[in-house]
Amino acid sequence: MRELFARDPDRFNQLSVEAAGLFLDYSKNRLTGETIELLVALARERGLEQRRNAMFAGEKINSTEQRAVLHTALRAPRDLALRVDGQDVAGDVHAVLDRIGHFTEQVRSGQWRGFTGEAITDIVNIGIGGSFLGPKMACHALRSFAHPRLTMHFVSNVDGHDLDAVLQKVDPATTMFIVASKTFTTLETMMNAQSARAWFLSHGTPDGLPQHFVAVSTNTEAVKAFGIDPANMFPFWDWVGGRYSIWSAIGLPVALAIGFERFRQFLAGAQAMDQHFSTAPLERNMPVILGLVGIWNRNFLDCASLSIAPYHQDLNQFPGYLQQLEMESNGKRVSMDGAELRTLSCPAIWGDVGTNGQHAYFQLLHQGTDVIPVDFIAALAPAHLLPGHHAALLANCFAQSEAFMRGKTVEEVRAELQVQGMTEQQIKALLPHRVFPGNRPSNTILMEALTPATLGALIALYEHKVFVQGVLWGVNSFDQWGVELGKVLAKNIQLELEGKPSPKLHDSSTNGLIARARAAL
Ligand code: F6P
């Protein structure tokens, strides 16, 4: 990469792209303009444009579940003319958005009252996976826009410590629970929702339930069976995948926190990225480029993971959000037609905010035996007024990508140690430890500031990146059969732990663990 930069002073301009309020610099990768041309040709050969158009048109591209994939319709304008199985998609989407607007206004203004007549102060979202990671990440990312009276809490884990910690903090008279589940059957969510309901009834009144429990789901019958009036249910549809659902009523906590107008800006930011993705030439198309660079690193340079490094404290949950988005979507080993893949698919996604990661695992990124590409993400303007901090933050962000790219050669290290007055023997011993191989790939994504609109565009960028990669690998990015096996086995084991009859067909390890737990319970 050092040579490529030296050879072409215009490399940064050539290998960067701007769209929907975001700027992507992909020049610090081990590729040239020709590599991109060839990767774009590969994308065309794999039918990327046709697949993309099929998704936007509502075709049932989620073939193993026979479903359309229409999260883009959730952020499309009211006049989008699209029917799926007879459903007026935009009509239904905007009817729910209007209800969300009305509801959030009532709660935020204090007109919505709890059973003692007080305004709501605490919102507890009970959900897991896509019904948790997106709302939690976005509420935190946009916390500088949040309503001062409302505190948001998120309970996801079946581990009772999660719910218990929240229940200890909140007052039943001023707390609203949102039970968020696409299916309304997910074990963790249902158990937490039942426990929250029991806690509420033991502190409040049964008549108060409608003021304190609302649901977000596609499953009206199950919501009714749980005891929530459908009037307090915000629906969405089977063509919204869980990990793509933040734009639907699953985003209710976000709308409550930042207000409905800003939630609309969040949708508009994503929509601007959709427009770009569906119209820009592939060579200048940000999600396409980000996806293809990822394919290059994964399939041509054998990089097994991708580290996400937001240089913004408020994006500290973004790596976790992307783990589900990327790994649940493209963590697949067979292609659409069921044949085993002949290429590697999704890398492992992980990361943490800069500068924290620098003092933890960046050592491995600089000098470890694996080459791990990094996506740096930063906002040019901060949301705080503390002097000096932001320049220090950005300086570190840019310095890290420079260091990954340049490294430090034997000659450079030797010259440095000589200046320090070391003997030749000392230099020889230290030299290999002080050399940085460099030539390590990274992308940098910049935005003016972290706002509802830029966050919307950023999430949509990664959604479409995942789509692009799914098409190139030939996998179905929209199912998740891999989570089923463990769920089924857990049901049997739970019966055994509770001493109930169950088919005991385990190996000695699983039997041993169950026995130890039974002895302790
Ligand atoms: O188990 C995986 C999964 O199905 C995710 O895809 C989904 O986001 C999560 O569970 C929660 O599902 P639900 O919203 O139906 O409770």
XYZ file of C-alpha atoms and ligand atoms in Angstrom:
537
model
C 0.000 0.000 0.000
C 2.901 2.343 0.680
C 3.983 1.888 -2.922
C 0.467 2.367 -4.245
C 0.124 5.661 -2.378
C 3.576 6.822 -3.529
C 2.764 5.970 -7.131
C -0.596 7.737 -7.276
C -0.999 11.064 -5.454
C -4.687 11.049 -6.388
C -5.353 7.660 -4.751
C -7.494 9.116 -1.945
C -9.767 10.921 -4.406
C -9.961 7.920 -6.695
C -10.780 5.438 -3.959
C -13.351 7.315 -1.905
C -17.057 7.904 -2.339
C -19.680 10.154 -0.773
C -23.417 9.473 -0.339
C -26.353 10.264 1.973
C -24.217 12.364 4.328
C -21.481 9.723 4.629
C -17.964 9.665 3.212
C -16.132 6.364 2.664
C -12.360 6.264 2.202
C -11.369 2.795 1.008
C -7.956 3.791 -0.328
C -6.132 2.062 2.548
C -6.876 -1.384 1.148
C -4.633 -3.708 -0.828
C -6.280 -2.958 -4.134
C -6.243 -0.626 -7.132
C -8.904 0.883 -9.384
C -8.509 -2.189 -11.568
C -9.308 -4.486 -8.625
C -12.558 -2.591 -8.118
C -13.385 -2.846 -11.829
C -12.874 -6.602 -11.696
C -14.889 -6.985 -8.507
C -17.706 -4.939 -10.048
C -17.599 -7.254 -13.062
C -17.895 -10.198 -10.647
C -20.868 -8.517 -8.960
C -22.554 -8.022 -12.337
C -21.882 -11.642 -13.250
C -23.516 -12.710 -9.966
C -26.619 -10.674 -10.930
C -26.311 -8.051 -8.193
C -28.384 -5.409 -9.976
C -31.235 -7.834 -10.711
C -31.225 -9.149 -7.128
C -31.214 -5.620 -5.732
C -34.126 -4.611 -7.958
C -35.995 -7.774 -6.980
C -35.595 -6.908 -3.294
C -36.878 -3.345 -3.715
C -39.776 -4.639 -5.848
C -40.972 -6.971 -3.085
C -40.143 -10.274 -4.800
C -39.883 -13.244 -2.423
C -36.100 -13.350 -2.369
C -36.083 -15.009 1.079
C -36.673 -18.337 -0.625
C -36.406 -20.704 2.356
C -39.204 -18.843 4.108
C -41.046 -17.718 0.963
C -40.989 -14.084 2.066
C -40.367 -10.693 0.531
C -37.591 -8.587 2.071
C -38.904 -5.075 2.389
C -37.202 -3.178 5.188
C -36.570 -0.506 2.538
C -40.365 0.009 2.271
C -40.448 0.944 5.971
C -38.547 4.134 5.185
C -40.051 4.846 1.770
C -42.398 7.769 1.089
C -46.159 7.461 1.478
C -46.690 7.412 -2.292
C -44.659 4.235 -2.874
C -46.921 2.069 -5.013
C -46.142 -1.460 -3.915
C -48.433 -4.387 -3.292
C -47.267 -7.690 -1.811
C -49.835 -10.522 -1.674
C -52.531 -7.879 -2.075
C -51.215 -5.741 0.794
C -50.786 -2.002 0.192
C -47.333 -1.895 1.749
C -46.834 1.886 2.013
C -50.414 2.412 3.189
C -49.945 -0.007 6.089
C -46.460 1.274 6.921
C -47.623 4.882 7.139
C -50.778 4.010 9.082
C -48.557 2.454 11.789
C -46.118 5.377 11.609
C -49.018 7.772 12.182
C -50.041 5.769 15.258
C -46.465 5.792 16.524
C -46.399 9.571 16.035
C -49.560 10.022 18.087
C -48.515 7.602 20.824
C -44.998 8.989 21.246
C -46.385 12.518 21.453
C -48.775 11.445 24.229
C -46.072 9.733 26.265
C -43.468 12.470 25.741
C -45.878 15.294 26.563
C -47.016 13.559 29.748
C -50.623 13.223 28.560
C -50.307 9.433 28.792
C -50.709 8.635 32.469
C -49.963 5.599 34.581
C -52.403 4.002 37.050
C -51.740 6.648 39.723
C -52.222 9.509 37.246
C -48.517 10.292 36.934
C -46.621 10.730 33.660
C -44.372 7.918 32.387
C -40.699 8.316 33.304
C -39.229 4.908 32.446
C -39.619 2.752 29.350
C -38.574 -0.909 29.581
C -38.165 -2.623 26.205
C -38.406 -6.398 26.560
C -37.076 -8.135 23.443
C -34.028 -9.971 22.127
C -31.982 -10.164 18.915
C -33.384 -7.768 16.352
C -36.082 -6.709 18.802
C -33.367 -5.450 21.149
C -30.004 -4.715 19.543
C -31.187 -2.036 17.105
C -33.377 0.005 19.475
C -30.773 -0.168 22.230
C -27.916 0.791 19.930
C -29.867 3.673 18.350
C -31.210 5.043 21.652
C -27.663 5.166 22.938
C -26.211 6.595 19.713
C -28.809 9.385 19.728
C -28.819 9.998 23.476
C -27.908 13.666 22.948
C -31.364 14.090 21.321
C -33.237 12.203 24.050
C -36.223 13.411 26.078
C -34.965 14.495 29.523
C -37.840 12.869 31.468
C -37.704 9.455 29.829
C -35.151 6.832 30.831
C -34.873 3.868 28.478
C -34.108 0.360 29.757
C -33.551 -2.785 27.715
C -34.110 -6.291 29.019
C -33.198 -9.182 26.731
C -31.506 -12.045 28.540
C -33.445 -14.976 29.980
C -30.992 -14.650 32.857
C -33.207 -13.163 35.564
C -30.402 -10.852 36.660
C -31.160 -8.728 33.606
C -34.823 -8.033 34.400
C -34.225 -7.973 38.129
C -31.641 -5.182 37.834
C -34.138 -3.014 35.948
C -37.120 -3.796 38.217
C -35.064 -2.721 41.198
C -34.619 0.712 39.646
C -38.090 1.556 38.339
C -41.384 2.640 39.895
C -44.406 0.638 38.646
C -46.566 3.770 38.682
C -44.412 5.552 36.094
C -43.012 2.648 34.050
C -44.140 1.471 30.650
C -43.161 -1.951 29.286
C -42.841 -2.530 25.549
C -42.986 -6.246 24.766
C -41.188 -6.407 21.419
C -41.150 -9.659 19.505
C -41.779 -10.343 15.849
C -43.101 -13.827 16.586
C -44.285 -13.247 20.183
C -43.104 -16.772 20.928
C -39.406 -16.217 21.712
C -38.624 -17.949 24.996
C -36.510 -15.189 26.537
C -38.926 -12.403 25.707
C -42.018 -14.284 26.795
C -40.470 -15.312 30.096
C -39.299 -11.763 30.817
C -42.665 -10.339 29.774
C -44.551 -12.758 32.063
C -42.266 -11.916 34.980
C -42.599 -8.178 34.328
C -46.376 -8.562 34.223
C -46.407 -10.503 37.499
C -44.171 -7.850 39.088
C -46.473 -5.102 37.851
C -49.594 -6.843 39.146
C -48.022 -7.340 42.545
C -47.251 -3.607 42.753
C -50.069 -2.036 40.767
C -53.577 -2.907 39.692
C -54.910 -5.205 36.943
C -56.829 -2.182 35.576
C -53.480 -0.435 35.079
C -52.159 -2.996 32.606
C -53.306 -1.152 29.457
C -51.493 2.033 30.543
C -48.291 0.138 31.294
C -47.966 -2.637 28.706
C -47.806 -2.202 24.948
C -46.671 -4.715 22.328
C -44.804 -4.625 19.037
C -45.314 -7.751 16.966
C -46.584 -9.431 13.818
C -48.622 -11.914 15.910
C -51.908 -10.305 17.005
C -53.359 -13.520 18.415
C -50.408 -14.144 20.741
C -50.432 -10.507 21.869
C -54.121 -10.829 22.767
C -53.493 -14.143 24.550
C -50.811 -12.434 26.630
C -53.407 -9.900 27.726
C -52.425 -6.824 25.725
C -55.269 -5.076 23.929
C -54.581 -4.923 20.148
C -55.323 -1.181 20.486
C -52.004 -1.046 22.359
C -50.186 -3.155 19.781
C -48.031 -1.718 17.014
C -47.905 -4.213 14.160
C -45.326 -5.015 11.525
C -45.165 -7.732 8.895
C -43.433 -10.985 7.974
C -41.479 -9.243 5.206
C -39.467 -7.408 7.874
C -36.559 -9.544 9.091
C -35.802 -9.282 12.818
C -32.323 -7.816 12.284
C -33.740 -5.351 9.734
C -36.646 -4.252 11.907
C -35.434 -1.089 13.605
C -37.300 0.969 10.976
C -40.590 -0.677 11.908
C -42.536 -0.341 15.175
C -39.569 -2.186 16.737
C -38.012 1.315 16.640
C -40.695 2.534 19.087
C -38.188 3.121 21.945
C -36.125 5.251 19.564
C -39.153 7.318 18.546
C -40.102 7.722 22.219
C -36.604 8.823 23.132
C -35.854 11.270 20.315
C -39.387 12.245 19.246
C -41.302 11.355 16.145
C -39.958 14.135 13.911
C -36.405 13.019 14.562
C -37.435 9.396 14.045
C -38.640 10.498 10.611
C -35.206 12.044 9.984
C -33.685 8.694 10.955
C -35.886 6.973 8.344
C -35.061 9.690 5.789
C -31.319 9.136 6.272
C -31.775 5.445 5.503
C -33.984 6.291 2.557
C -31.273 8.544 1.109
C -28.901 5.552 1.261
C -31.561 3.347 -0.389
C -31.862 5.856 -3.228
C -28.121 5.889 -3.691
C -27.877 2.090 -3.531
C -30.631 1.608 -6.088
C -29.460 4.246 -8.589
C -25.699 4.953 -8.378
C -23.429 3.100 -10.812
C -21.895 0.081 -9.084
C -18.381 1.585 -9.357
C -19.494 4.646 -7.334
C -22.008 2.903 -5.103
C -21.032 3.044 -1.422
C -22.684 -0.172 -0.144
C -21.480 -2.015 -3.249
C -17.911 -0.802 -2.728
C -17.964 -1.606 0.990
C -19.306 -5.077 0.202
C -16.778 -5.731 -2.565
C -13.836 -4.553 -0.473
C -15.032 -6.995 2.190
C -15.184 -9.795 -0.405
C -11.657 -8.893 -1.516
C -10.344 -9.090 2.046
C -12.243 -12.260 2.886
C -12.001 -14.347 -0.254
C -8.834 -13.098 -1.914
C -6.706 -12.088 1.089
C -8.099 -14.747 3.499
C -9.014 -12.376 6.332
C -11.176 -14.330 8.779
C -12.606 -11.433 10.761
C -13.492 -7.765 10.492
C -13.062 -5.372 13.368
C -15.455 -2.440 13.730
C -13.942 0.598 15.422
C -16.353 3.481 15.964
C -14.414 6.512 17.162
C -17.546 7.790 18.874
C -18.456 6.731 22.390
C -22.181 6.884 21.598
C -21.694 4.228 18.907
C -20.288 1.767 21.438
C -23.085 -0.694 20.693
C -22.693 -0.504 16.937
C -20.218 -3.434 16.702
C -22.684 -5.650 18.620
C -25.513 -4.532 16.358
C -23.452 -5.384 13.273
C -22.625 -8.799 14.692
C -26.252 -9.820 14.342
C -26.783 -7.961 11.072
C -23.777 -9.505 9.331
C -23.289 -12.845 11.045
C -26.940 -13.898 11.310
C -27.458 -12.811 7.690
C -24.388 -14.233 5.982
C -23.130 -16.821 8.468
C -24.188 -19.555 6.052
C -22.456 -22.584 4.542
C -24.827 -23.494 1.730
C -25.997 -21.476 -1.255
C -29.577 -20.603 -2.164
C -29.971 -23.952 -3.969
C -28.692 -25.937 -0.979
C -25.261 -26.773 -2.410
C -22.269 -26.452 -0.107
C -20.391 -23.188 -0.711
C -17.068 -23.460 -2.461
C -15.901 -20.133 -1.004
C -15.623 -18.792 2.518
C -18.572 -16.639 3.619
C -19.090 -14.094 6.401
C -16.053 -13.188 8.501
C -16.438 -12.874 12.274
C -17.452 -9.319 13.200
C -16.269 -7.789 16.445
C -14.947 -4.557 17.890
C -15.223 -1.750 20.371
C -14.920 2.015 20.408
C -11.699 3.873 19.775
C -9.655 4.840 21.595
C -10.452 2.044 24.115
C -9.603 -0.764 21.704
C -6.174 0.748 21.101
C -5.221 -0.064 24.681
C -6.619 -3.587 24.565
C -6.479 -5.601 21.323
C -4.967 -3.238 18.753
C -1.580 -4.816 19.568
C -2.767 -7.939 17.748
C -4.130 -5.878 14.866
C -0.722 -4.222 14.385
C 1.659 -7.095 15.015
C -0.358 -10.320 15.350
C -0.062 -13.201 12.895
C -3.556 -12.608 11.448
C -4.387 -9.723 9.164
C -7.659 -8.236 10.425
C -9.204 -5.412 8.419
C -10.779 -2.552 10.372
C -13.735 -0.267 9.636
C -13.107 3.086 11.339
C -16.220 5.222 11.845
C -16.076 8.823 13.056
C -18.096 12.048 13.223
C -16.297 15.288 12.407
C -18.223 17.362 14.941
C -18.870 16.227 18.518
C -22.105 16.639 20.488
C -20.214 17.971 23.542
C -18.360 21.208 24.261
C -15.277 19.887 26.062
C -12.214 21.525 24.472
C -9.460 19.412 22.932
C -11.118 15.998 23.192
C -12.429 15.749 19.674
C -9.176 16.645 17.934
C -7.431 14.050 20.118
C -10.048 11.452 19.188
C -9.867 12.097 15.442
C -6.067 12.272 15.545
C -6.018 8.788 17.032
C -8.506 7.464 14.516
C -6.544 8.732 11.521
C -3.197 7.728 13.095
C -4.341 4.134 13.532
C -5.341 3.701 9.903
C -2.080 5.348 8.847
C -0.111 3.000 11.102
C -1.950 -0.085 9.789
C -1.198 0.982 6.239
C 2.421 2.185 6.602
C 3.747 -0.056 9.336
C 7.344 0.548 10.341
C 10.201 -1.003 8.401
C 13.445 -2.523 9.665
C 15.342 0.496 8.356
C 13.037 2.944 10.094
C 13.262 1.101 13.401
C 17.054 0.779 13.133
C 17.449 4.511 12.430
C 15.219 5.351 15.400
C 17.114 3.081 17.799
C 20.463 4.436 16.573
C 19.316 7.975 17.360
C 18.483 6.739 20.873
C 22.152 5.686 21.176
C 21.668 1.918 21.347
C 24.523 -0.463 20.585
C 24.368 -2.696 17.520
C 23.784 -5.706 19.796
C 20.880 -4.017 21.578
C 19.390 -2.985 18.248
C 19.630 -6.532 16.889
C 17.795 -7.950 19.900
C 15.009 -5.366 19.849
C 14.557 -4.843 16.131
C 12.093 -7.658 15.295
C 9.848 -6.628 18.188
C 9.688 -3.027 17.057
C 8.929 -3.679 13.376
C 5.320 -3.250 12.174
C 4.569 -5.192 8.985
C 1.952 -2.641 7.883
C -0.010 -3.242 4.667
C -3.038 -3.942 6.867
C -6.356 -2.918 5.305
C -8.906 -0.474 6.675
C -11.893 1.625 5.615
C -12.768 4.973 7.159
C -16.363 6.197 7.235
C -16.876 9.848 8.163
C -20.018 11.873 8.832
C -20.415 15.546 9.737
C -22.060 14.695 13.054
C -23.887 11.736 14.571
C -27.541 12.675 13.977
C -30.724 10.697 13.413
C -30.210 11.097 9.642
C -26.558 10.047 9.544
C -27.206 7.107 11.878
C -30.041 6.013 9.567
C -27.724 6.240 6.558
C -24.957 4.349 8.374
C -27.188 1.418 9.330
C -28.660 1.275 5.809
C -25.115 1.320 4.385
C -24.246 -1.837 6.316
C -27.599 -3.479 5.552
C -26.941 -3.088 1.843
C -23.305 -4.109 2.227
C -24.571 -7.364 3.774
C -26.979 -7.755 0.860
C -24.200 -7.270 -1.696
C -21.997 -9.850 -0.020
C -24.886 -12.299 0.311
C -25.486 -12.054 -3.453
C -21.801 -12.596 -4.241
C -21.594 -15.609 -1.940
C -24.937 -16.851 -3.258
C -26.479 -17.334 0.202
C -29.921 -16.448 1.551
C -29.120 -13.488 3.818
C -32.619 -13.402 5.263
C -33.161 -16.681 7.112
C -31.508 -17.917 10.339
C -32.073 -21.660 10.675
C -28.829 -21.940 12.598
C -30.422 -20.659 15.785
C -33.002 -23.467 15.923
C -31.026 -26.510 17.065
C -29.872 -25.041 20.373
C -33.407 -23.805 21.138
C -34.862 -27.331 20.764
C -32.130 -28.972 22.843
C -32.517 -26.352 25.584
C -36.204 -27.217 25.979
C -35.375 -30.845 26.816
C -32.540 -29.915 29.117
C -34.757 -27.464 30.978
C -37.243 -30.295 31.620
C -34.417 -32.388 33.048
C -33.146 -29.559 35.224
C -36.644 -29.181 36.610
C -36.813 -32.935 37.263
C -39.564 -33.546 34.679
C -39.646 -36.508 32.288
C -37.686 -35.947 29.094
C -35.790 -37.996 26.508
C -32.323 -38.340 28.041
C -30.190 -38.862 24.996
C -27.122 -36.837 25.781
C -23.412 -37.456 25.651
C -21.454 -37.884 28.886
C -20.363 -34.229 28.943
C -23.911 -32.858 28.700
C -25.179 -35.468 31.190
C -22.386 -34.544 33.596
C -23.125 -30.834 33.388
C -26.856 -31.426 33.923
C -26.123 -33.632 36.929
C -23.906 -30.980 38.523
C -26.562 -28.325 37.990
C -29.321 -30.565 39.372
C -27.297 -31.215 42.480
C -26.945 -27.471 43.041
C -30.511 -26.391 42.220
O -33.276 -16.514 17.325
C -32.966 -15.587 16.334
C -34.083 -14.616 16.154
O -35.097 -15.207 15.411
C -33.593 -13.336 15.508
O -33.506 -13.418 14.131
C -34.590 -12.364 16.006
O -34.178 -11.038 15.833
C -34.695 -12.788 17.446
O -34.629 -14.197 17.397
C -35.932 -12.341 18.176
O -37.098 -12.799 17.560
P -38.515 -12.196 17.924
O -38.523 -10.750 17.551
O -39.510 -13.000 17.139
O -38.723 -12.357 19.407
